[in-house]
Amino acid sequence: MTATQDFTPQIPNQAEEVEQLHRSWRHPRGVLGWLSYTTHQAIGTRYIITAFIMLLTGGAEALLMRTQLARPNNGFLSPDRYNEIFTTHGTTMMFLFAVPMMEGMAIYLVPLMCGTRNVAFPRLNAFGYWMFLFGVLFLYWGVFTNAAPDVGWFAYPPLSGPQFTPGKRTDYWAQMITFTEVSALCVATEIIATIFKMRAPGMSLNRMPLYVWSLLIQSFMVIFAMPAVVIASSYLLSDRTVATQFVNPAEGGDPILYQHVFWFFGHPEVYIIFIPALGFVSAIVVAHARREIFGYTAMVLAQIANGFIAFGLWVHHMFATGLPQIGEAYFTASSMMIAITSGVQIFCWLATLWTGRPRLTTALHFIYGFLVIFVVGGLTGVVLASVPLDWQVHDTYFVVAHFHYVLIGGALFPLFGAFYHWFPKITGRMMDEKIGRLNFWVLFIGFNLTFFPMHIQGLMGMPRRVYTYPAEMGWGPLNFIETIGAYIIGIGGILFIANVVSSHRSGRIAGNNPWDADSLEWATASPPENYNFEYLPVATSRYPLWVDRSERAFVTGLRNDRREALVTTLMDAEPHHRYVFPASSIWPFITAIAVTIGFAGSVFNPWYIVWGSVLSGLALVGWFWPRGDSEAES
Amino acid sequence: MTEFRTIDVSGLPSYDVSSQSPLWWGQLMITFIEGTMFGILIAAYFYTRLRMDVWPPPGDQYPHLLLPSLALVPLILSCAGSYWASESAKKNSRLGMIAGLLLNLVLAVIALAMRIVEWHSLNFNWKADIQGSYVWAFLGLHTFDYIADLVFTAVLLVLVLIGRYGPKQRLGVHVDSVVWYFLVLIWIPIYVTIYWAPVFAGSQQ
Amino acid sequence: MKRAAVPAFALSVLYGCAWHQQSALNPGGPQAAKIDTLWWSFFWLLGVIFIIVMTVLLLTLTGRRANMEREALEVTHKASPQTESQTRRIVTGATIITILILFVLIVASVGTGKAIADLGFKKNPLTIQVTGNQWWWEIQYINGDASQTLVTANEMHIPVGRPVQILGQSQDVIHSFWVPNLHGKRDLIPSRTTNEWIEADQPGAYRGQCAEFCGLQHAHMALWVIAEPEDRFDAWMRAQLQPAASPSTQETIRGQQVFLNNACVFCHQIRGTTAGGQNAPDLTHFGSRRGIAANTVPNTKGNLAGWIVDPQSMKPGNHMATIAVNSTDLQPLVDYLESLK
């Protein structure tokens, strides 16, 4: 093995400096203190745990649906209950699990990979988490008070409008979107600022790990896509609560416009979920194939192109609305272009694996599983890009199969790989590889058993979102197989949780860099201290931990008696100035409460927007009011 | 045993009031977010207009053009105050910041007052029809942001006045100017859409 | 190999289901046939790509790397320059092939779209307006001559070999008209009219189903398209244009009275009687139709009786009012409705 262990430098009076660092980065105590945490490890972990609970919840909802569909004319769930559950399942998985989970991983990993001590705006980060959590509580409060949304996760008007869905169900849904948007936009903003301005000296853009690249691209996609869903959900909410006419066909509003706006967000949303997952794949492939990525530049360009193209193909969700033929041809071509950029990345991973020395760890198992499933999902995506084929398979189980192949295959499998890969970093202990492999095979088999038959079922004419079906349609056997598969996936989930729990308690101690990986998060203790690095590392290569010991460098001269890090220039990451992070603070939590009062109240009475704004304004003044610490001019 | 090379950064300043600051980038992202939002709304307005035979919808008067056009003058001039404050923040000139922020605030409040007076000439509300919904969405969202930024500017002014300011607050003044330029800049296409689109893109069949 | 077996298995199941009703791969008309052909060309091409990629994936797991310089890799984490440039050639080649294949697929897809669009412009078309309602289909045969305009529900007859233009509309929320054996789906959108051409080239009964989620009973919104030879279609049309048959037996006369004296008439129309409601399916020739409640159940006397007595248990949430029909009235009412052939 190369000498990658013991990356930390030995410097005179180090012990004293570290002690000082420790004091200035210590968390405040008590419950109020707990609500005031602003370190990225704490916030990232909170995101990950909350989102994981949402994954379990969404999974449980999926099992209820699969139980209902196991046989024709089943009476396990009533139609209204079924509609609530499929809506809540989609909403939970898209908005409350997938995006926040990717954000949580990014919040945890990006500062470490960039070699800095926290995200650029730690308080905004905490605020974002609280907004996400309150969004979760808000939606599920609706679910448990018998007001779960029941109009599907894209809530097409007029079905979702005031006339056809009276009551508060859809309002809860639409306002939950606002909560998660605020959260996602906070994260995107701070991730971009962190990546642009806080990378380790020497980590020029072309030395950035591919995972960091993927987050940069994803964050920009969030910035440009989320405003669209803010508008779509505001159309609905204001039509429902203050009687505007945005999507009311009777007054010149247009339901199709809602679809355009929604999918202008909704398609990029899918990439927002899986682009970070592709970043996981790159990181894991490099570390476990033990060689540099093949075609770094091609990978970066393909990811950027993916990000751009994602905004040019939303209409393929609307082929059945009847569009002019020229538009159809354009959107077919643009949708198929995604296959090129994704293809390039797949080829590069395959080349890396082929010419590397893959170590068949559980993490890499999940990457292989990802490659199998994602390729199938990509190919069925090509089918959906074709307008005539889409006319047939749109809104059938074929589409259900496709997006589960893309999202579970494309995002969840890499995510599980990432859990196995970074668990040692986050907890300091290794996960059990034997259970891990079993975990992989159970999930892989369960997944394919559940979702592969859905392709066939869709071609056989079974539409999605039906709570039952007649026996004579002949869809029963496939549905039954799928239900069995779904329960196998459930067993896979239990195996994973068991592995996490037992490994967390008694797994092998990991050490700094158990995989002999290349990137900076492995250059520090596992789990990292609140300040991440005793001395900020310098990136002397694209693979800073794989360079010779003699070529390594560190930053000294930062003050340790307050939370400091380094700001570097955008392109070349030259040190520019020192940066003082704000101290821990309760104000993000208070502000989130104030905003929540406005958001939640406005569902019942529009005036709450005003009260919420006033309260939030006051809270923000408290947030930004100078505390006298570390403010002095030098 | 310092066998590693080190970069000593103790000589670097511990702040920087410029576009090198992460906060400046954060603020820029927020203008991207809001810019996208208004961009989509403007596109949606014209999409909707193309689907209608009669525009503005029957019963809606054409908005008055004089007052909102005049209101552009103090609005655009207020950027000068913002710029003054921001440059003074970079140079750490307290007087310049006070004068700049004050100028910014006064002119912005005048422009806001003119806008609110103008609202009374609109004979439709957001419930009336689709145009009403869009016009009031533009007005509501932009005015909300506008007031929020005025409050923020006022708080900064207070901090500078009472002397409770340091590099962070100066940086605040600097990035506040970024937001202000954006709010003024984005108002121009919104203004054109609300007040001129019914004229140049209207039809009465 | 398990992975190689997957496409083979898929293939057999796909062909197996091709004989099934409501299957997109069992075309009964030229539009569906063109899509079917396109599907299979996509299927084969993409299937070959899948097998190639999976083969490479498996190869990365085997000892294929013997000729690469392991030693160098361990120290530098790099492959040798020869390996690198060789790999680059392969990846570049694969990318170019991907682009070419996609180009072929785009051309095939757009070409099929164009060919389907051209199918509509044949002479002598039939125009049918389909209006989506929660949760049933109103079917209106458009004819310049008002006396030839026919309104029915949930079952559509079309002549074989004649292009049919479907004008789609909706009364309430968005629905989607989809008869997979004949063509892909087309949404029915309030405030808009959408357009689709279908054609059957062999006689048969083709089932369709709403494909856009439209609320509680989205699952029970089916329709039948019955394709018949021209002469049988004309006969059907003539019969349907007639007002309802007058009840002839004592039982059905009584049934008609029950119908007319109850709230049924507020929603349902029976031409030739005073029942003129417009909010629910036209029942003038109800007895000739295959199903009840948008084909939730087959049209039998037993089902009909159950439906009238308690519509909410058969199709929970549907908009048909529950009317208290006493037990002695029920049988005559059912007999009457079933007599409306």
Tab-separated table of C-alpha atoms in Angstrom, chain A residues 2 73 79-80 83 86-87 150-152 154 156-159 164 249 253-257 259 289-295 319-323 325 328-329 332-333 336-337 339-340 343-344 346-348 350-351 353-358 360 368 371-372 375-376 379-380 382-383 385-396 398 441 444-445 448 452 455-456 458-468 470 472-475 478 516 546, chain C residues 2-3 6-7 9-10 13-14 17 20-25 32 35-36 38-39 42 46-47 49-50 53-54 56-61 64-65 68 70 73-79 83-84 87-91 94-95 98-99 102 105-106 109-110 112-117 134 171-174 176 178-187 189-192 194 196 207 209-220 296 298 314-316:
chain	number	residue	atom	x	y	z
A	2	THR	CA	1.114	3.506	-0.596
A	73	ASN	CA	-60.823	-6.522	-7.501
A	79	PRO	CA	-60.272	3.974	-3.749
A	80	ASP	CA	-59.853	7.207	-1.796
A	83	ASN	CA	-55.332	7.558	-4.145
A	86	PHE	CA	-50.043	6.716	-4.119
A	87	THR	CA	-49.957	10.516	-3.968
A	150	ASP	CA	-55.038	12.539	-3.340
A	151	VAL	CA	-54.444	14.071	-6.748
A	152	GLY	CA	-51.096	12.532	-7.683
A	154	PHE	CA	-47.972	16.352	-10.018
A	156	TYR	CA	-52.838	18.390	-12.472
A	157	PRO	CA	-55.582	20.988	-12.440
A	158	PRO	CA	-58.514	21.160	-12.801
A	159	LEU	CA	-58.640	17.933	-10.748
A	164	PHE	CA	-62.904	19.141	-7.910
A	249	PRO	CA	-60.244	27.064	-17.731
A	253	GLY	CA	-56.559	29.986	-17.221
A	254	ASP	CA	-54.963	27.005	-18.862
A	255	PRO	CA	-54.397	23.588	-17.282
A	256	ILE	CA	-51.763	22.856	-19.922
A	257	LEU	CA	-49.755	25.866	-18.804
A	259	GLN	CA	-48.221	21.152	-16.959
A	289	ALA	CA	-11.286	0.177	-8.827
A	290	ARG	CA	-8.178	1.789	-7.382
A	291	ARG	CA	-7.355	3.875	-10.384
A	292	GLU	CA	-7.934	7.401	-11.605
A	293	ILE	CA	-11.189	7.960	-13.418
A	294	PHE	CA	-10.956	7.321	-17.113
A	295	GLY	CA	-11.906	10.415	-19.126
A	319	PHE	CA	-46.834	14.117	-25.688
A	320	ALA	CA	-50.373	12.830	-25.141
A	321	THR	CA	-51.794	16.343	-24.864
A	322	GLY	CA	-51.520	16.680	-28.626
A	323	LEU	CA	-48.763	19.015	-29.742
A	325	GLN	CA	-45.566	17.786	-34.924
A	328	GLU	CA	-42.645	16.689	-31.059
A	329	ALA	CA	-39.653	16.041	-33.295
A	332	THR	CA	-37.805	13.570	-29.240
A	333	ALA	CA	-34.323	14.557	-30.372
A	336	MET	CA	-32.652	11.128	-26.837
A	337	MET	CA	-29.568	13.302	-26.471
A	339	ALA	CA	-28.671	8.939	-23.847
A	340	ILE	CA	-25.460	10.281	-25.371
A	343	GLY	CA	-23.740	6.824	-22.372
A	344	VAL	CA	-20.414	8.635	-22.230
A	346	ILE	CA	-21.330	4.764	-18.447
A	347	PHE	CA	-18.552	4.024	-20.947
A	348	CYS	CA	-16.050	5.926	-18.804
A	350	LEU	CA	-16.806	0.723	-17.540
A	351	ALA	CA	-13.388	1.703	-18.863
A	353	LEU	CA	-13.459	-0.635	-13.954
A	354	TRP	CA	-11.992	-2.616	-16.798
A	355	THR	CA	-8.546	-1.090	-16.646
A	356	GLY	CA	-8.518	-0.796	-12.870
A	357	ARG	CA	-8.325	-3.423	-10.185
A	358	PRO	CA	-11.880	-3.532	-8.866
A	360	LEU	CA	-15.627	-6.332	-5.036
A	368	TYR	CA	-22.631	-2.919	-10.601
A	371	LEU	CA	-25.100	-0.122	-13.993
A	372	VAL	CA	-27.424	-3.014	-14.840
A	375	VAL	CA	-28.914	0.876	-18.425
A	376	VAL	CA	-32.357	-0.725	-18.609
A	379	LEU	CA	-33.015	2.295	-22.756
A	380	THR	CA	-36.692	2.463	-21.807
A	382	VAL	CA	-35.236	6.151	-25.241
A	383	VAL	CA	-38.535	4.369	-25.875
A	385	ALA	CA	-38.654	9.818	-25.994
A	386	SER	CA	-40.253	8.483	-29.171
A	387	VAL	CA	-43.570	10.245	-29.589
A	388	PRO	CA	-45.541	7.355	-31.158
A	389	LEU	CA	-44.285	4.868	-28.583
A	390	ASP	CA	-44.947	7.332	-25.795
A	391	TRP	CA	-48.570	7.637	-26.915
A	392	GLN	CA	-48.946	3.971	-26.103
A	393	VAL	CA	-46.889	3.603	-22.949
A	394	HIS	CA	-47.430	7.025	-21.387
A	395	ASP	CA	-49.281	6.842	-18.061
A	396	THR	CA	-49.095	3.067	-17.990
A	398	PHE	CA	-44.373	0.864	-18.465
A	441	TRP	CA	-28.572	-9.371	-3.639
A	444	PHE	CA	-31.329	-6.410	-6.522
A	445	ILE	CA	-33.526	-9.461	-6.935
A	448	ASN	CA	-36.128	-6.593	-10.601
A	452	PHE	CA	-39.355	-5.651	-14.529
A	455	HIS	CA	-42.884	-3.044	-18.463
A	456	ILE	CA	-44.927	-5.927	-19.826
A	458	GLY	CA	-47.888	-1.503	-19.248
A	459	LEU	CA	-47.699	-2.789	-22.792
A	460	MET	CA	-50.624	-5.053	-21.927
A	461	GLY	CA	-52.617	-1.923	-21.296
A	462	MET	CA	-52.649	-1.419	-17.541
A	463	PRO	CA	-52.758	2.299	-16.773
A	464	ARG	CA	-50.984	3.669	-13.728
A	465	ARG	CA	-52.881	5.014	-10.722
A	466	VAL	CA	-55.751	2.537	-10.835
A	467	TYR	CA	-56.729	1.178	-7.465
A	468	THR	CA	-57.919	-2.073	-8.906
A	470	PRO	CA	-60.869	-6.556	-13.475
A	472	GLU	CA	-60.450	-10.669	-17.108
A	473	MET	CA	-57.698	-8.226	-18.047
A	474	GLY	CA	-55.142	-10.901	-17.224
A	475	TRP	CA	-52.897	-8.570	-15.256
A	478	LEU	CA	-47.761	-10.158	-13.012
A	516	ASP	CA	-7.202	3.774	0.499
A	546	TRP	CA	-2.662	9.363	-3.961
C	2	LYS	CA	-29.126	-14.896	-15.729
C	3	ARG	CA	-28.744	-11.527	-17.398
C	6	VAL	CA	-33.821	-11.682	-19.085
C	7	PRO	CA	-34.411	-10.418	-22.629
C	9	PHE	CA	-37.841	-14.222	-21.011
C	10	ALA	CA	-39.179	-10.764	-21.700
C	13	VAL	CA	-43.878	-12.913	-22.285
C	14	LEU	CA	-44.277	-9.967	-24.645
C	17	CYS	CA	-49.376	-11.007	-24.138
C	20	HIS	CA	-54.357	-10.119	-25.122
C	21	GLN	CA	-57.114	-7.562	-25.215
C	22	GLN	CA	-56.139	-3.948	-24.519
C	23	SER	CA	-52.554	-4.724	-25.468
C	24	ALA	CA	-50.552	-2.158	-27.370
C	25	LEU	CA	-48.814	-5.039	-29.113
C	32	ALA	CA	-51.444	0.766	-33.670
C	35	ILE	CA	-46.473	1.836	-33.436
C	36	ASP	CA	-46.163	-1.912	-32.932
C	38	LEU	CA	-41.694	0.791	-34.263
C	39	TRP	CA	-41.754	-0.852	-30.838
C	42	PHE	CA	-36.658	-0.283	-30.851
C	46	LEU	CA	-31.973	-1.559	-27.696
C	47	GLY	CA	-31.910	-5.212	-26.651
C	49	ILE	CA	-27.182	-2.676	-26.941
C	50	PHE	CA	-28.223	-3.967	-23.536
C	53	VAL	CA	-23.132	-3.345	-22.365
C	54	MET	CA	-23.860	-6.166	-19.945
C	56	VAL	CA	-18.625	-5.595	-21.082
C	57	LEU	CA	-19.822	-5.143	-17.516
C	58	LEU	CA	-19.231	-8.828	-16.815
C	59	LEU	CA	-15.853	-8.702	-18.510
C	60	THR	CA	-14.708	-6.002	-16.092
C	61	LEU	CA	-15.137	-8.619	-13.380
C	64	ARG	CA	-9.242	-9.823	-18.696
C	65	ARG	CA	-6.755	-7.297	-17.277
C	68	MET	CA	-2.195	-4.440	-18.092
C	70	ARG	CA	-0.572	-4.114	-12.501
C	73	LEU	CA	-1.238	0.744	-11.349
C	74	GLU	CA	-0.553	0.003	-7.719
C	75	VAL	CA	1.860	2.822	-7.284
C	76	THR	CA	0.405	5.415	-9.594
C	77	HIS	CA	-3.264	4.467	-9.722
C	78	LYS	CA	-3.012	4.899	-13.465
C	79	ALA	CA	-3.187	2.513	-16.387
C	83	THR	CA	-3.929	0.821	-22.198
C	84	GLU	CA	-5.174	4.360	-21.798
C	87	THR	CA	-9.355	2.395	-24.061
C	88	ARG	CA	-9.840	5.907	-25.356
C	89	ARG	CA	-10.276	4.558	-28.860
C	90	ILE	CA	-12.876	2.054	-27.680
C	91	VAL	CA	-14.835	4.635	-25.660
C	94	ALA	CA	-18.743	3.437	-28.569
C	95	THR	CA	-19.851	7.056	-28.237
C	98	THR	CA	-24.361	5.518	-29.714
C	99	ILE	CA	-24.887	8.775	-31.586
C	102	LEU	CA	-29.853	7.371	-31.708
C	105	LEU	CA	-34.020	5.822	-33.806
C	106	ILE	CA	-34.981	9.487	-34.101
C	109	SER	CA	-39.635	7.591	-34.616
C	110	VAL	CA	-40.298	10.840	-36.443
C	112	THR	CA	-43.573	6.749	-37.854
C	113	GLY	CA	-45.138	9.860	-36.354
C	114	LYS	CA	-45.414	11.381	-39.801
C	115	ALA	CA	-46.838	8.196	-41.313
C	116	ILE	CA	-49.468	8.044	-38.573
C	117	ALA	CA	-50.376	11.680	-39.100
C	134	GLN	CA	-66.040	11.821	-14.055
C	171	GLN	CA	-66.577	18.401	-19.025
C	172	ASP	CA	-64.597	18.461	-15.821
C	173	VAL	CA	-61.019	17.298	-15.302
C	174	ILE	CA	-58.389	15.952	-17.675
C	176	SER	CA	-57.227	10.486	-21.613
C	178	TRP	CA	-56.882	5.306	-24.996
C	179	VAL	CA	-57.765	2.203	-26.965
C	180	PRO	CA	-54.380	0.469	-27.177
C	181	ASN	CA	-55.325	-1.953	-29.957
C	182	LEU	CA	-56.140	0.974	-32.212
C	183	HIS	CA	-53.869	3.838	-31.246
C	184	GLY	CA	-51.980	5.585	-28.471
C	185	LYS	CA	-53.651	7.911	-26.036
C	186	ARG	CA	-54.876	11.426	-26.442
C	187	ASP	CA	-55.797	13.634	-23.507
C	189	ILE	CA	-58.711	18.599	-21.702
C	190	PRO	CA	-61.313	21.108	-20.556
C	191	SER	CA	-61.326	24.281	-22.666
C	192	ARG	CA	-59.550	22.526	-25.518
C	194	THR	CA	-57.844	17.464	-29.097
C	196	GLU	CA	-56.812	11.840	-32.988
C	207	ARG	CA	-61.369	-2.208	-24.929
C	209	GLN	CA	-59.628	2.841	-20.544
C	210	CYS	CA	-59.044	6.332	-19.183
C	211	ALA	CA	-55.301	6.847	-18.933
C	212	GLU	CA	-54.996	10.159	-17.100
C	213	PHE	CA	-55.697	10.091	-13.395
C	214	CYS	CA	-59.082	11.751	-13.011
C	215	GLY	CA	-60.085	11.151	-9.419
C	216	LEU	CA	-61.699	8.494	-7.278
C	217	GLN	CA	-62.974	6.176	-9.967
C	218	HIS	CA	-60.241	6.569	-12.551
C	219	ALA	CA	-59.892	2.806	-12.396
C	220	HIS	CA	-63.475	2.269	-13.545
C	296	THR	CA	-67.351	-1.461	-14.534
C	298	PRO	CA	-71.130	-6.481	-17.664
C	314	MET	CA	-70.062	-1.057	-6.858
C	315	LYS	CA	-68.167	2.121	-7.777
C	316	PRO	CA	-67.530	4.119	-4.610
